[in-house]
Amino acid sequence: MSIAALADYTKAQWKAAADKVMKNAPPGLFIDGKHVDALEGGRIASVNPANGRVVAEVAAGSARDVDVAVASALRAFRSGCWSRMAPRDRMAVMYRWAALIEVHAEELAVMETLDMGKPIADVISADLPAVIETIQFMAECIDKIEGSVTNTEWEVMHCVLREPLGVVGAISPWNYPLLMATWKIAPALAAGNTVVLKPAEQSPQSVLKLAELFVEAGGPPGVLNVVNGLGEVAGQALALHNDVAKITFTGSTEVGKLMLQYAGQSNMKKVSLECGGKSPQIFMEDLEDMDRAVEAAYNGIYGNMGEVCNAGSRILVHESIHAEFVDRFVRAGQDAYVPGDPMDPATNMGPLVTHKDQQRVLSMIEEGSREGAQLVFGGSVPAGLESGAYVSPTLFTGVNNQMSIARQEIFGPVASVLMFKNIDEAIAIANDTIYGLAAGIWTRDLNRAMRLVREVQAGTIWVNCFDEGDMTQPFGGYKQSGQARDKCMESLLSYTQSKSAWFRLSGQ
Ligand code: NAD
């Protein structure tokens, strides 16, 4: 079944697919090419946040399981079955893997939606195509990794080789379970490393299938392993492991900082961090098309329930267009996202990932009102959906940048509008944050755009658009949003290390 064909599925077809998946939940760990149980019998429950029901009891790995998985990955690495495979053969495995993901798209999509509440239509139209594209892009790059020969004295030949690192430990979040994991494991594998992945405990299922498909595509056992489990147990054990050469992490800034400590406490492994954000979108008074800008503003914060690292959560609007901007935002944005059953292909907004996250977001909304921001719409649990972890799309105006809703990453559908007087103030507000993941700029003036691109501190700046991109685009943060770059060639190279080979030639 192609992904395109799934776009025509009805709600009843998705429900039937979900029943099938729930009856065949995988155990929870995938080590050495096989699904296995946890050695100490630990369990985590995957709960469907749309109704609070348990979807699957999945094995939760301990430090012992991590040891076994790392040993398997190390054996596979040292054997050369993957790292020394001819690049084009490795490429062929990855292409087959991408093709199998398309074949199994129905099952993968259902797992994603049951685990974390993402609208199934989004998984089909956005997440899965992006997963496939990531694997294909990294596969295409495999034989484009080059070393160099440097210009040295006549009696010397000096080559710089690029080699894989060894065992890569990947720790991923739940907001795009398959895609965030793939942004790590595809470049790591393409570069010839072996991998142990620790997915988020809220979304344990789909990545197990991903690993199984890798082996079905011809990936040698032990090259890609998955250990589900709690962050502070399995995640910590992986990040502290002395046989892990690099830890590549996507998640909160708080836990990202722990990764640096774990590396210091163990073997000084390399650490790549993709962390949180509080991204500004700056709407200048001369923007060209207010309707398009407003649409980008509400899509940028309500898409994926606001559970997006680069969500445009701070909407900075010039004072001269503020009233009209807010008026249009209310008219077009209030009902653009309607919370509902994520298994219904007509739904564009599901629940938040857990009831705990729902309570956290609702209490941040209360805090916003307490601090003096004006709640224009939303801010509550939508009627009729009380059993799920839902929060209605919410808009605050009258926000200033010292309020907690402007400073903390809410990770929910909560938009805050801040007003500014001039470009200097816009830049000052945009940069007054610990984060620096992304920003949007809306203006017709090229000089203004260039100044904002240069002065706003963020890893990605979108000009007259938001949240666009392709695989050539480095994606990552400035400041405490992290120091890694996903997606691009630079990402692939970050899973390699250079080796200098200095040949002393005898004179002739
Ligand atoms: P999180 O930091 O709570 O968890 C991320 C991962 O770390 C999970 O697998 C978790 O089990 C693990 N973990 C937690 N505690 C750990 C510990 N002590 N040791 C080792 N591992 C541990 O984040 P989350 O709630 O899963 O994801 C949301 C966060 O991820 C947000 O802050 C979001 O901005 C960020 N994110 C960033 C990007 C990016 O590219 N910059 C992309 C997606 C999400």
Short mmCIF file of C-alpha atoms in Angstrom, two decimals, residues 69-351:
data_model
loop_
_atom_site.label_atom_id
_atom_site.label_comp_id
_atom_site.label_asym_id
_atom_site.label_seq_id
_atom_site.Cartn_x
_atom_site.Cartn_y
_atom_site.Cartn_z
CA ALA A 69 22.65 -3.75 23.01
CA VAL A 70 25.91 -1.78 23.06
CA ALA A 71 27.91 -5.04 23.02
CA SER A 72 25.91 -6.17 19.99
CA ALA A 73 26.49 -2.84 18.24
CA LEU A 74 30.20 -2.93 19.06
CA ARG A 75 30.56 -6.49 17.76
CA ALA A 76 28.79 -5.50 14.56
CA PHE A 77 30.99 -2.44 14.18
CA ARG A 78 34.24 -4.31 14.75
CA SER A 79 33.23 -7.12 12.40
CA GLY A 80 33.12 -4.59 9.56
CA CYS A 81 29.85 -6.12 8.29
CA TRP A 82 28.48 -2.59 7.90
CA SER A 83 31.35 -0.13 8.30
CA ARG A 84 33.43 -1.89 5.62
CA MET A 85 30.55 -2.74 3.32
CA ALA A 86 31.11 -1.14 -0.09
CA PRO A 87 29.42 2.28 0.04
CA ARG A 88 27.05 1.52 -2.82
CA ASP A 89 25.98 -1.74 -1.15
CA ARG A 90 25.25 0.15 2.05
CA MET A 91 23.36 2.66 -0.03
CA ALA A 92 21.26 -0.13 -1.57
CA VAL A 93 20.28 -1.42 1.90
CA MET A 94 19.16 2.05 2.91
CA TYR A 95 17.13 2.53 -0.27
CA ARG A 96 15.42 -0.83 0.33
CA TRP A 97 14.76 0.27 3.92
CA ALA A 98 13.10 3.49 2.70
CA ALA A 99 10.98 1.47 0.26
CA LEU A 100 9.86 -0.91 3.04
CA ILE A 101 8.76 2.02 5.17
CA GLU A 102 6.40 3.01 2.38
CA VAL A 103 5.08 -0.58 2.22
CA HIS A 104 4.47 -0.61 6.01
CA ALA A 105 3.20 2.97 6.21
CA GLU A 106 -0.24 1.97 7.50
CA GLU A 107 1.15 0.16 10.54
CA LEU A 108 3.77 2.82 11.26
CA ALA A 109 1.22 5.63 11.05
CA VAL A 110 -1.17 3.89 13.42
CA MET A 111 1.57 3.27 16.00
CA GLU A 112 2.58 6.92 15.85
CA THR A 113 -0.96 8.17 16.37
CA LEU A 114 -1.86 5.69 19.12
CA ASP A 115 1.31 6.46 21.07
CA MET A 116 1.35 10.23 21.00
CA GLY A 117 -1.93 11.51 19.58
CA LYS A 118 -0.65 13.03 16.36
CA PRO A 119 -3.40 13.38 13.71
CA ILE A 120 -3.09 10.42 11.36
CA ALA A 121 -3.47 12.77 8.38
CA ASP A 122 -0.27 14.57 9.48
CA VAL A 123 1.65 11.32 9.80
CA ILE A 124 0.67 10.36 6.26
CA SER A 125 1.15 13.75 4.63
CA ALA A 126 4.21 15.00 6.50
CA ASP A 127 6.01 12.67 8.93
CA LEU A 128 6.35 9.49 6.88
CA PRO A 129 7.36 11.21 3.62
CA ALA A 130 9.99 13.13 5.61
CA VAL A 131 11.30 9.90 7.20
CA ILE A 132 11.67 8.31 3.76
CA GLU A 133 13.31 11.43 2.33
CA THR A 134 15.79 11.54 5.21
CA ILE A 135 16.90 7.97 4.65
CA GLN A 136 17.12 8.47 0.88
CA PHE A 137 19.12 11.70 1.25
CA MET A 138 21.61 10.13 3.65
CA ALA A 139 21.88 7.07 1.38
CA GLU A 140 22.62 9.32 -1.61
CA CYS A 141 25.42 10.98 0.37
CA ILE A 142 27.20 7.76 1.34
CA ASP A 143 29.76 7.78 -1.47
CA LYS A 144 30.03 11.57 -1.47
CA ILE A 145 31.97 11.61 1.81
CA GLU A 146 35.51 12.47 0.85
CA GLY A 147 38.84 12.84 2.55
CA SER A 148 41.59 15.01 1.12
CA VAL A 149 45.26 15.15 0.22
CA THR A 150 46.90 18.25 1.65
CA ASN A 151 49.71 20.31 0.21
CA THR A 152 52.83 19.24 2.10
CA GLU A 153 56.56 18.93 1.42
CA TRP A 154 57.69 16.90 -1.63
CA GLU A 155 58.87 13.84 0.35
CA VAL A 156 55.51 13.46 2.07
CA MET A 157 52.06 12.33 1.05
CA HIS A 158 49.47 13.46 3.60
CA CYS A 159 45.91 12.12 3.36
CA VAL A 160 42.99 13.01 5.58
CA LEU A 161 40.59 10.07 5.86
CA ARG A 162 37.04 10.28 7.16
CA GLU A 163 36.08 7.33 9.30
CA PRO A 164 32.97 6.31 11.23
CA LEU A 165 33.04 6.76 15.01
CA GLY A 166 31.91 3.34 16.22
CA VAL A 167 28.78 2.83 18.32
CA VAL A 168 26.44 5.84 18.28
CA GLY A 169 23.88 6.17 21.08
CA ALA A 170 20.77 8.05 19.95
CA ILE A 171 18.18 9.43 22.38
CA SER A 172 15.00 10.78 20.79
CA PRO A 173 11.82 12.63 21.83
CA TRP A 174 8.16 11.79 21.31
CA ASN A 175 6.89 14.77 19.31
CA TYR A 176 7.91 13.28 15.93
CA PRO A 177 8.89 9.80 17.12
CA LEU A 178 9.91 8.33 13.76
CA LEU A 179 11.28 11.48 12.18
CA MET A 180 13.42 12.68 15.10
CA ALA A 181 14.87 9.18 15.49
CA THR A 182 15.55 9.01 11.74
CA TRP A 183 17.31 12.38 11.74
CA LYS A 184 19.83 10.67 14.05
CA ILE A 185 20.06 7.10 12.90
CA ALA A 186 20.03 7.66 9.11
CA PRO A 187 23.21 9.80 9.02
CA ALA A 188 24.87 7.66 11.71
CA LEU A 189 24.24 4.50 9.68
CA ALA A 190 25.10 6.13 6.36
CA ALA A 191 28.51 7.07 7.77
CA GLY A 192 29.15 3.41 8.68
CA ASN A 193 28.48 3.51 12.42
CA THR A 194 26.33 1.10 14.38
CA VAL A 195 23.54 2.45 16.57
CA VAL A 196 21.67 1.91 19.83
CA LEU A 197 18.51 4.02 19.93
CA LYS A 198 16.64 4.89 23.15
CA PRO A 199 13.26 6.32 22.10
CA ALA A 200 11.04 8.42 24.35
CA GLU A 201 8.98 6.33 26.78
CA GLN A 202 5.78 7.99 25.53
CA SER A 203 6.27 6.66 22.00
CA PRO A 204 7.92 3.23 22.12
CA GLN A 205 6.33 1.38 19.21
CA SER A 206 7.00 2.78 15.75
CA VAL A 207 10.80 2.85 16.03
CA LEU A 208 10.82 -0.88 16.84
CA LYS A 209 9.16 -1.49 13.50
CA LEU A 210 11.68 0.84 11.86
CA ALA A 211 14.56 -1.27 13.20
CA GLU A 212 12.86 -4.51 12.13
CA LEU A 213 12.48 -3.13 8.59
CA PHE A 214 16.17 -2.21 8.50
CA VAL A 215 17.06 -5.88 9.00
CA GLU A 216 14.43 -6.94 6.45
CA ALA A 217 16.12 -4.56 3.98
CA GLY A 218 19.43 -6.40 4.45
CA GLY A 219 20.93 -4.42 7.32
CA PRO A 220 23.13 -6.81 9.31
CA PRO A 221 21.87 -7.78 12.80
CA GLY A 222 23.40 -5.67 15.56
CA VAL A 223 23.87 -2.61 13.35
CA LEU A 224 20.65 -0.93 14.51
CA ASN A 225 19.36 -1.74 17.99
CA VAL A 226 16.50 -0.20 20.00
CA VAL A 227 16.22 -0.21 23.78
CA ASN A 228 12.97 1.25 25.07
CA GLY A 229 12.90 2.39 28.68
CA LEU A 230 12.85 5.34 31.01
CA GLY A 231 15.16 8.25 30.31
CA GLU A 232 16.73 8.25 33.76
CA VAL A 233 17.38 4.49 33.53
CA ALA A 234 18.04 3.29 29.97
CA GLY A 235 18.82 6.76 28.57
CA GLN A 236 21.29 7.53 31.32
CA ALA A 237 22.97 4.12 31.00
CA LEU A 238 23.42 4.68 27.27
CA ALA A 239 24.82 8.19 27.67
CA LEU A 240 27.24 7.00 30.40
CA HIS A 241 28.39 3.93 28.48
CA ASN A 242 32.12 3.75 27.86
CA ASP A 243 31.74 1.86 24.57
CA VAL A 244 29.50 4.53 23.04
CA ALA A 245 31.57 6.89 20.90
CA LYS A 246 28.93 9.57 20.45
CA ILE A 247 25.60 10.44 21.98
CA THR A 248 23.19 12.23 19.70
CA PHE A 249 20.26 13.71 21.59
CA THR A 250 17.02 15.50 20.76
CA GLY A 251 14.89 16.65 23.67
CA SER A 252 14.62 19.32 26.32
CA THR A 253 17.41 21.73 27.15
CA GLU A 254 17.37 20.50 30.75
CA VAL A 255 18.10 16.88 29.78
CA GLY A 256 20.46 18.00 27.00
CA LYS A 257 22.70 19.55 29.66
CA LEU A 258 22.79 16.20 31.47
CA MET A 259 24.23 14.62 28.32
CA LEU A 260 27.27 16.88 28.59
CA GLN A 261 27.72 15.80 32.22
CA TYR A 262 27.37 12.10 31.35
CA ALA A 263 30.01 12.46 28.65
CA GLY A 264 32.35 14.10 31.16
CA GLN A 265 31.69 11.44 33.77
CA SER A 266 32.44 8.61 31.34
CA ASN A 267 34.59 8.46 28.22
CA MET A 268 34.39 12.05 26.91
CA LYS A 269 32.18 10.82 24.08
CA LYS A 270 31.13 13.33 21.44
CA VAL A 271 27.76 14.94 22.18
CA SER A 272 25.29 16.38 19.67
CA LEU A 273 22.37 18.30 21.12
CA GLU A 274 19.08 19.40 19.53
CA CYS A 275 17.06 21.03 22.31
CA GLY A 276 14.16 23.34 23.04
CA GLY A 277 13.07 26.64 21.56
CA LYS A 278 10.98 29.77 22.01
CA SER A 279 11.03 30.97 18.45
CA PRO A 280 9.96 34.50 17.52
CA GLN A 281 8.09 35.42 14.36
CA ILE A 282 8.61 39.12 13.62
CA PHE A 283 5.89 40.85 11.62
CA MET A 284 7.13 44.23 10.37
CA GLU A 285 4.71 47.01 9.40
CA ASP A 286 5.55 46.69 5.69
CA LEU A 287 4.82 42.96 5.32
CA GLU A 288 3.35 42.17 1.94
CA ASP A 289 0.35 39.95 2.55
CA MET A 290 -1.25 40.12 5.99
CA ASP A 291 -3.52 37.10 5.43
CA ARG A 292 -0.59 34.89 4.48
CA ALA A 293 1.41 36.19 7.44
CA VAL A 294 -1.44 35.55 9.88
CA GLU A 295 -1.89 32.05 8.48
CA ALA A 296 1.82 31.36 9.02
CA ALA A 297 1.50 32.68 12.58
CA TYR A 298 -1.30 30.32 13.63
CA ASN A 299 0.04 27.34 11.67
CA GLY A 300 3.43 27.97 13.28
CA ILE A 301 2.02 27.52 16.79
CA TYR A 302 -1.02 25.27 16.42
CA GLY A 303 0.43 22.69 14.01
CA ASN A 304 1.31 19.37 15.74
CA MET A 305 -0.56 20.75 18.81
CA GLY A 306 2.28 23.21 19.36
CA GLU A 307 4.52 20.27 20.27
CA VAL A 308 7.21 21.46 17.90
CA CYS A 309 10.72 22.49 18.91
CA ASN A 310 10.71 25.40 16.46
CA ALA A 311 7.08 26.43 17.11
CA GLY A 312 6.62 30.16 16.50
CA SER A 313 5.40 30.68 20.06
CA ARG A 314 6.32 34.38 20.31
CA ILE A 315 4.46 36.45 17.74
CA LEU A 316 6.07 39.90 17.57
CA VAL A 317 3.89 42.44 15.77
CA HIS A 318 4.67 46.08 14.93
CA GLU A 319 2.40 48.46 16.83
CA SER A 320 1.00 50.05 13.65
CA ILE A 321 -0.46 46.75 12.38
CA HIS A 322 -1.10 45.10 15.76
CA ALA A 323 -4.89 45.67 15.96
CA GLU A 324 -5.56 44.46 12.45
CA PHE A 325 -3.19 41.49 12.81
CA VAL A 326 -4.86 40.30 16.01
CA ASP A 327 -8.33 40.81 14.50
CA ARG A 328 -7.43 38.67 11.48
CA PHE A 329 -5.72 36.08 13.71
CA VAL A 330 -8.93 35.71 15.74
CA ARG A 331 -11.15 35.49 12.65
CA ALA A 332 -9.00 33.03 10.71
CA GLY A 333 -7.07 31.24 13.45
CA GLN A 334 -9.61 30.54 16.18
CA ASP A 335 -11.31 27.73 14.27
CA ALA A 336 -8.51 26.71 11.92
CA TYR A 337 -7.57 23.83 14.22
CA VAL A 338 -10.39 21.76 15.66
CA PRO A 339 -9.43 19.24 18.35
CA GLY A 340 -10.77 15.77 17.66
CA ASP A 341 -10.04 12.06 17.34
CA PRO A 342 -6.55 11.84 15.80
CA MET A 343 -7.50 8.54 14.13
CA ASP A 344 -10.08 10.45 12.06
CA PRO A 345 -8.39 11.62 8.83
CA ALA A 346 -10.43 14.85 8.98
CA THR A 347 -8.86 15.86 12.33
CA ASN A 348 -6.06 18.42 12.28
CA MET A 349 -5.48 18.72 16.04
CA GLY A 350 -5.10 15.79 18.40
CA PRO A 351 -4.55 15.66 22.17
#
